[in-house]
Short mmCIF file of C-alpha atoms and ligand atoms in Angstrom, two decimals:
data_model
loop_
_atom_site.label_atom_id
_atom_site.label_comp_id
_atom_site.label_asym_id
_atom_site.label_seq_id
_atom_site.Cartn_x
_atom_site.Cartn_y
_atom_site.Cartn_z
CA VAL O 1 95.93 136.55 120.92
CA ARG O 2 98.09 133.85 122.44
CA GLY O 3 96.53 130.93 120.68
CA THR O 4 93.54 129.74 118.70
CA GLN O 5 90.95 127.25 119.81
CA THR O 6 91.17 123.93 118.07
CA HIS O 7 88.21 121.64 117.56
CA SER O 8 89.33 119.57 120.53
CA GLY O 9 89.08 122.65 122.74
CA LYS O 10 92.81 122.79 123.47
CA THR O 11 94.72 125.99 122.95
CA ARG O 12 97.62 125.89 120.54
CA GLY O 13 101.03 126.84 121.87
CA ASP O 14 103.15 129.68 120.45
CA GLY O 15 105.54 127.28 118.73
CA GLU O 16 102.74 125.47 116.99
CA LEU O 17 101.21 128.78 115.82
CA ALA O 18 104.54 130.01 114.49
CA LEU O 19 104.97 126.77 112.54
CA LEU O 20 101.43 126.99 111.16
CA SER O 21 101.98 130.55 109.94
CA GLU O 22 105.28 129.53 108.35
CA ILE O 23 103.60 126.62 106.56
CA ARG O 24 100.90 129.03 105.40
CA ALA O 25 103.44 131.53 104.07
CA ARG O 26 105.25 128.81 102.14
CA ALA O 27 102.05 127.19 100.85
CA VAL O 28 100.70 130.47 99.47
CA ARG O 29 103.52 130.67 96.94
CA GLY O 30 102.20 127.68 95.07
CA SER O 31 98.51 128.55 95.29
CA ARG O 32 97.80 130.45 92.09
CA HIS O 33 96.78 127.46 90.03
CA GLY O 34 93.43 126.48 88.58
CA GLY O 35 90.69 124.96 90.69
CA LEU O 36 91.61 126.31 94.14
CA ARG O 37 89.67 129.48 94.98
CA LEU O 38 90.72 129.87 98.62
CA GLY O 39 93.63 128.15 100.36
CA ILE O 40 94.99 128.15 103.92
CA GLY O 41 93.67 130.81 106.30
CA ASP O 42 89.91 130.42 106.56
CA ASP O 43 87.86 127.65 108.13
CA CYS O 44 87.78 125.68 104.87
CA ALA O 45 89.50 125.76 101.53
CA LEU O 46 87.24 126.51 98.56
CA LEU O 47 87.61 124.44 95.41
CA ALA O 48 85.96 125.45 92.16
CA PRO O 49 85.92 122.64 89.60
CA ARG O 50 84.87 123.71 86.12
CA ARG O 51 81.54 122.71 84.64
CA GLY O 52 81.67 119.13 83.42
CA GLU O 53 84.47 118.11 85.79
CA GLU O 54 84.24 115.73 88.71
CA LEU O 55 86.48 115.59 91.78
CA ALA O 56 88.93 112.77 92.44
CA VAL O 57 89.92 112.46 96.10
CA THR O 58 92.53 110.19 97.65
CA THR O 59 94.06 109.91 101.11
CA ASP O 60 97.34 108.33 102.25
CA LEU O 61 98.67 107.83 105.74
CA SER O 62 102.45 107.68 106.26
CA ILE O 63 103.65 106.38 109.64
CA ASP O 64 107.16 106.17 111.08
CA GLY O 65 108.25 102.54 111.08
CA ARG O 66 105.72 101.47 108.43
CA HIS O 67 105.99 103.80 105.45
CA PHE O 68 109.23 105.54 106.33
CA ARG O 69 111.87 105.41 109.03
CA LEU O 70 113.18 108.52 110.76
CA ASP O 71 116.51 106.70 111.23
CA TRP O 72 116.81 105.76 107.52
CA HIS O 73 115.21 108.54 105.51
CA GLN O 74 116.23 112.17 105.16
CA PRO O 75 113.28 114.47 105.97
CA GLU O 76 113.15 115.83 102.39
CA ALA O 77 112.63 112.29 101.05
CA ILE O 78 109.88 111.57 103.61
CA GLY O 79 108.02 114.73 102.52
CA HIS O 80 108.45 113.91 98.84
CA ARG O 81 107.30 110.31 99.26
CA ALA O 82 104.24 111.26 101.33
CA LEU O 83 102.98 113.54 98.54
CA ALA O 84 104.12 111.24 95.71
CA ARG O 85 101.84 108.44 96.97
CA GLY O 86 98.76 110.65 96.66
CA LEU O 87 99.77 112.25 93.35
CA SER O 88 100.34 108.79 91.92
CA ASP O 89 96.74 107.83 92.76
CA LEU O 90 95.51 110.92 90.89
CA ALA O 91 97.76 109.98 87.95
CA ALA O 92 96.24 106.49 87.90
CA MET O 93 92.76 108.01 87.47
CA GLY O 94 93.91 110.43 84.76
CA ALA O 95 93.12 113.35 87.09
CA ARG O 96 94.76 116.78 87.24
CA PRO O 97 95.84 117.75 90.78
CA VAL O 98 94.03 120.76 92.29
CA ALA O 99 95.01 120.87 95.96
CA ALA O 100 96.78 118.95 98.71
CA PHE O 101 95.91 118.85 102.42
CA LEU O 102 98.51 117.79 104.96
CA SER O 103 97.98 116.75 108.57
CA LEU O 104 101.07 116.13 110.68
CA GLY O 105 101.46 114.48 114.06
CA LEU O 106 105.04 115.02 115.19
CA PRO O 107 107.21 114.58 118.28
CA ARG O 108 108.15 118.03 119.61
CA GLU O 109 111.87 117.64 118.80
CA LEU O 110 111.08 117.37 115.08
CA THR O 111 109.52 120.84 115.09
CA THR O 112 112.43 122.71 116.68
CA ALA O 113 115.70 123.70 115.05
CA SER O 114 118.00 122.18 117.67
CA GLY O 115 116.05 118.93 117.72
CA GLY O 116 116.61 115.57 116.20
CA ARG O 117 116.14 112.14 117.59
CA GLY O 118 118.84 109.64 118.47
CA GLY O 119 121.64 111.93 117.32
CA GLN O 120 119.84 113.04 114.16
CA ARG O 121 121.56 116.11 112.84
CA THR O 122 119.20 118.47 111.07
CA GLY O 123 121.52 121.49 110.97
CA SER O 124 120.04 124.89 111.78
CA ARG O 125 116.61 124.04 110.41
CA ALA O 126 113.92 121.94 112.05
CA TRP O 127 113.15 118.47 110.71
CA VAL O 128 109.65 119.60 109.75
CA GLN O 129 111.03 122.45 107.61
CA ARG O 130 113.16 120.02 105.64
CA PHE O 131 110.15 117.67 105.34
CA LEU O 132 108.24 120.61 103.81
CA ASP O 133 111.17 121.38 101.47
CA GLY O 134 110.77 117.93 99.93
CA LEU O 135 106.97 117.96 99.90
CA LEU O 136 106.60 121.48 98.49
CA ALA O 137 109.23 120.98 95.77
CA LEU O 138 107.21 118.06 94.38
CA ALA O 139 103.95 120.00 94.86
CA GLU O 140 105.36 122.90 92.86
CA ALA O 141 106.60 120.57 90.10
CA HIS O 142 103.02 119.32 89.68
CA GLN O 143 101.33 122.70 90.31
CA THR O 144 99.58 121.36 93.39
CA PRO O 145 99.05 124.01 96.09
CA LEU O 146 99.01 123.01 99.75
CA ALA O 147 95.52 124.25 100.66
CA GLY O 148 95.10 123.23 104.29
CA GLY O 149 95.83 120.74 107.01
CA ASP O 150 96.42 120.33 110.69
CA LEU O 151 99.25 119.93 113.13
CA ALA O 152 99.48 118.21 116.49
CA GLU O 153 102.12 116.92 118.85
CA SER O 154 102.38 113.14 118.77
CA SER O 155 104.82 110.58 120.14
CA LEU O 156 104.77 108.84 116.74
CA ALA O 157 105.58 110.76 113.54
CA VAL O 158 102.59 110.59 111.22
CA ALA O 159 101.82 112.44 107.96
CA ASP O 160 98.36 112.21 106.44
CA ILE O 161 97.91 113.57 102.92
CA VAL O 162 94.65 114.23 101.13
CA LEU O 163 94.80 115.05 97.44
CA VAL O 164 92.01 116.49 95.35
CA GLY O 165 92.09 116.39 91.57
CA VAL O 166 89.67 116.97 88.72
CA VAL O 167 88.80 114.86 85.70
CA PRO O 168 86.17 115.41 82.98
CA ARG O 169 82.95 113.71 84.11
CA GLY O 170 82.86 110.04 83.16
CA ARG O 171 86.43 110.08 81.82
CA ALA O 172 88.41 108.87 84.85
CA LEU O 173 90.60 105.81 84.25
CA LEU O 174 89.15 102.99 86.36
CA ARG O 175 90.47 99.58 87.36
CA SER O 176 87.33 97.90 86.10
CA GLY O 177 87.44 98.44 82.33
CA ALA O 178 89.86 95.76 81.07
CA GLN O 179 88.52 93.20 78.58
CA PRO O 180 89.85 89.90 77.19
CA GLY O 181 91.93 90.47 74.06
CA GLU O 182 93.32 93.79 75.24
CA LEU O 183 97.01 94.42 75.78
CA LEU O 184 98.79 95.25 79.03
CA TYR O 185 101.24 98.16 79.32
CA VAL O 186 103.45 99.72 81.97
CA THR O 187 105.25 103.07 82.14
CA GLY O 188 108.90 103.46 83.11
CA ALA O 189 110.93 100.68 84.76
CA LEU O 190 110.06 98.18 87.49
CA GLY O 191 111.89 97.17 90.66
CA GLY O 192 114.07 100.28 91.01
CA ALA O 193 112.40 101.37 94.24
CA ALA O 194 112.82 97.94 95.87
CA ALA O 195 116.46 97.79 94.77
CA GLY O 196 117.03 101.30 96.14
CA LEU O 197 115.40 100.39 99.45
CA ALA O 198 117.62 97.31 99.80
CA ARG O 199 120.70 99.50 99.24
CA LEU O 200 119.43 102.10 101.74
CA ALA O 201 118.94 99.37 104.36
CA GLU O 202 122.57 98.30 103.83
CA LEU O 203 123.75 101.88 104.13
CA ALA O 204 121.73 102.43 107.31
CA GLY O 205 123.42 99.37 108.82
CA LEU O 206 126.91 100.69 108.03
CA ASP O 207 126.57 104.41 108.64
CA ARG O 208 126.66 105.78 112.17
CA SER O 209 124.74 108.95 111.33
CA ASN O 210 121.03 108.73 111.69
CA PRO O 211 119.67 108.88 108.98
CA PRO O 212 122.70 107.97 106.84
CA ARG O 213 124.22 110.53 104.51
CA ILE O 214 123.70 109.50 100.89
CA PRO O 215 127.06 109.43 99.02
CA LYS O 216 126.95 111.24 95.65
CA LYS O 217 127.66 108.06 93.72
CA LEU O 218 124.63 106.32 95.27
CA GLU O 219 122.13 109.12 94.61
CA ALA O 220 120.97 107.76 91.24
CA LEU O 221 120.65 104.22 92.61
CA LEU O 222 118.52 105.35 95.57
CA ALA O 223 116.43 107.91 93.67
CA PRO O 224 113.64 105.51 92.58
CA HIS O 225 113.04 104.71 96.27
CA LEU O 226 113.69 108.14 97.83
CA TYR O 227 112.23 110.36 95.11
CA PRO O 228 109.69 108.41 92.99
CA GLN O 229 108.10 110.48 90.22
CA PRO O 230 104.30 110.27 90.01
CA ARG O 231 103.17 109.84 86.38
CA ILE O 232 100.70 112.74 86.31
CA ALA O 233 101.53 113.78 82.73
CA GLN O 234 101.23 110.21 81.48
CA GLY O 235 97.88 109.62 83.23
CA LEU O 236 96.50 112.88 81.81
CA TRP O 237 97.72 111.95 78.32
CA LEU O 238 95.99 108.55 78.47
CA GLN O 239 92.76 110.08 79.84
CA ARG O 240 92.63 112.86 77.22
CA ARG O 241 93.16 110.46 74.31
CA GLY O 242 90.77 107.89 75.73
CA LEU O 243 93.28 105.13 74.97
CA ALA O 244 93.37 103.22 78.26
CA SER O 245 90.47 100.92 79.13
CA ALA O 246 91.71 100.38 82.72
CA ALA O 247 94.57 101.71 84.82
CA LEU O 248 96.10 101.79 88.29
CA ASP O 249 99.39 102.83 89.82
CA LEU O 250 101.99 100.32 90.97
CA SER O 251 102.20 101.00 94.70
CA ASP O 252 102.33 97.42 96.01
CA GLY O 253 104.14 95.72 93.12
CA LEU O 254 103.10 94.31 89.74
CA SER O 255 102.03 90.88 91.03
CA THR O 256 99.69 92.43 93.61
CA ASP O 257 98.40 95.43 91.67
CA LEU O 258 97.74 93.46 88.47
CA ALA O 259 95.68 91.05 90.59
CA HIS O 260 93.60 94.06 91.76
CA LEU O 261 93.03 95.16 88.16
CA CYS O 262 92.04 91.61 87.12
CA ALA O 263 89.66 91.26 90.08
CA GLU O 264 87.96 94.63 89.42
CA SER O 265 87.64 93.90 85.70
CA GLY O 266 86.67 90.23 86.11
CA VAL O 267 89.47 89.08 83.78
CA ALA O 268 92.81 87.22 83.91
CA ALA O 269 96.21 88.30 82.54
CA GLU O 270 99.34 86.85 80.96
CA VAL O 271 102.66 88.60 81.58
CA ASP O 272 105.69 88.03 79.32
CA ALA O 273 108.74 87.86 81.62
CA SER O 274 111.09 88.74 78.76
CA ALA O 275 109.15 91.92 77.97
CA LEU O 276 109.29 93.39 81.49
CA PRO O 277 111.18 96.71 81.67
CA ILE O 278 113.29 95.68 84.67
CA HIS O 279 115.18 98.59 86.22
CA PRO O 280 118.95 98.12 85.56
CA THR O 281 119.62 97.87 89.31
CA ALA O 282 116.77 95.43 90.04
CA THR O 283 116.17 91.67 90.00
CA LEU O 284 113.17 89.96 88.34
CA ALA O 285 111.67 89.35 91.81
CA GLN O 286 111.99 93.04 92.67
CA ALA O 287 110.35 93.98 89.36
CA LEU O 288 107.44 91.58 89.99
CA ASP O 289 106.91 92.03 93.71
CA GLY O 290 108.77 95.18 94.77
CA GLY O 291 106.49 98.01 95.79
CA GLU O 292 106.49 101.78 95.43
CA ASP O 293 107.62 102.13 91.82
CA TYR O 294 104.55 104.33 91.25
CA GLU O 295 104.50 103.55 87.53
CA LEU O 296 101.18 103.25 85.73
CA LEU O 297 99.83 99.85 84.71
CA PHE O 298 97.13 100.08 82.06
CA THR O 299 95.27 98.17 79.40
CA ALA O 300 94.31 99.23 75.87
CA PRO O 301 92.56 97.58 72.93
CA ALA O 302 94.93 95.72 70.56
CA THR O 303 93.99 98.23 67.84
CA ALA O 304 95.11 101.24 69.95
CA ARG O 305 98.34 102.82 68.75
CA LEU O 306 100.49 103.65 71.73
CA PRO O 307 103.73 105.61 71.44
CA ARG O 308 107.04 104.25 72.75
CA SER O 309 107.06 106.98 75.33
CA ILE O 310 104.66 109.51 76.85
CA ALA O 311 106.09 112.84 78.07
CA GLY O 312 109.58 111.37 78.18
CA VAL O 313 108.69 108.15 80.03
CA ALA O 314 108.88 104.79 78.23
CA VAL O 315 105.73 102.76 77.61
CA THR O 316 106.22 98.98 77.38
CA LYS O 317 103.80 96.25 76.35
CA ILE O 318 104.19 93.48 78.94
CA GLY O 319 101.34 91.08 78.23
CA ARG O 320 97.66 90.64 77.51
CA ILE O 321 94.24 90.31 79.13
CA VAL O 322 92.50 86.95 78.80
CA LYS O 323 89.23 85.45 79.99
CA ALA O 324 89.01 84.53 83.65
CA ARG O 325 88.39 80.79 84.01
CA ARG O 326 87.35 79.01 87.17
CA GLY O 327 90.24 77.08 88.71
CA GLN O 328 92.81 78.93 86.62
CA PRO O 329 95.27 81.47 88.09
CA ALA O 330 94.38 85.15 87.62
CA ILE O 331 97.89 85.94 86.42
CA THR O 332 100.22 83.71 84.42
CA LEU O 333 103.91 84.54 84.02
CA ILE O 334 105.23 83.32 80.69
CA THR O 335 108.96 82.58 80.45
CA GLU O 336 110.92 80.82 77.70
CA GLN O 337 110.71 77.58 79.66
CA ALA O 338 107.17 77.56 80.95
CA ALA O 339 103.97 79.29 81.92
CA GLN O 340 103.51 79.52 85.67
CA PRO O 341 101.00 81.16 88.01
CA LEU O 342 102.19 84.53 89.33
CA LYS O 343 101.24 84.79 92.98
CA ALA O 344 100.49 88.18 94.51
CA ARG O 345 103.29 88.86 96.94
CA GLY O 346 102.14 92.17 98.33
CA TRP O 347 104.82 94.43 99.59
CA GLU O 348 104.99 94.61 103.36
CA HIS O 349 106.68 98.03 103.60
CA PHE O 350 108.88 97.99 106.73
CA SER O 351 106.93 95.45 108.76
MG1 MG H 401 96.67 103.62 93.72
#
């Protein structure tokens, strides 16, 4: 058999088939976890949620030039970030990951060992293999098997990720449950990803190699941007204890995502500027408006006793939920000098 028929009726080439079988071989290693009955190889994957569980499904599209840049990001970081976005959405719902599905559209040179675009040096391994290194390392860390996907040649590099998780029926953390009088919390630190991205942009402007090599001393500074850690354990902890009344993950920045939570819950919020856990490398603006920190933002009743950290990640009280009033801003930032409206300045990625 020289190739298999795809749904579009085109026959796959030998190179594409070889890559698919390699992806399958690598994906199988991580596939012995709960919830996935049958992974890559048949026409569909089979998922078997336990009685009393419901499925949580999220999809994220990553496109060269919008969500990553081939000339800025190492392939391992692009793979990690593509999966991290989806895992973070599961974390925000308090769901346990069950399976990931990956569809790739890639220029041919990214699938061959000698390839590389614009002088990109990928060594003896193809770009796509290094992309999978990053993606599968994070998948393994969160026991999330790659259970299927698709592959096609494309002039633009595109990675589409679908993640499936499970959560006990009726127990998912929603954006809509916050009530006036409750307190507002965030995990980890804010602004580190935006600060890391700014540094990466500088580096890309200076370095001739494409993408730039990351010097050892800059690794820690760039890590929040290149290798964000989805808060799966923290989301599960909050869901199991029933402590959070509403939650979401910070993908677009606090000012934007808190506005989403307020809108869905029909409430307003006050944020204490002095309480914000600003990342040591970040500015206040980056902490408020920088995207892609992938921390959890959640609310809990004032009587709830929350620990200082959950599974090794700090939990910080940053404000409170108040009644929404017509003509009043949804979010107020309180500083020592004044109280001012906090405008949603959604993060524009690379546009
Ligand atoms: Mg989200």
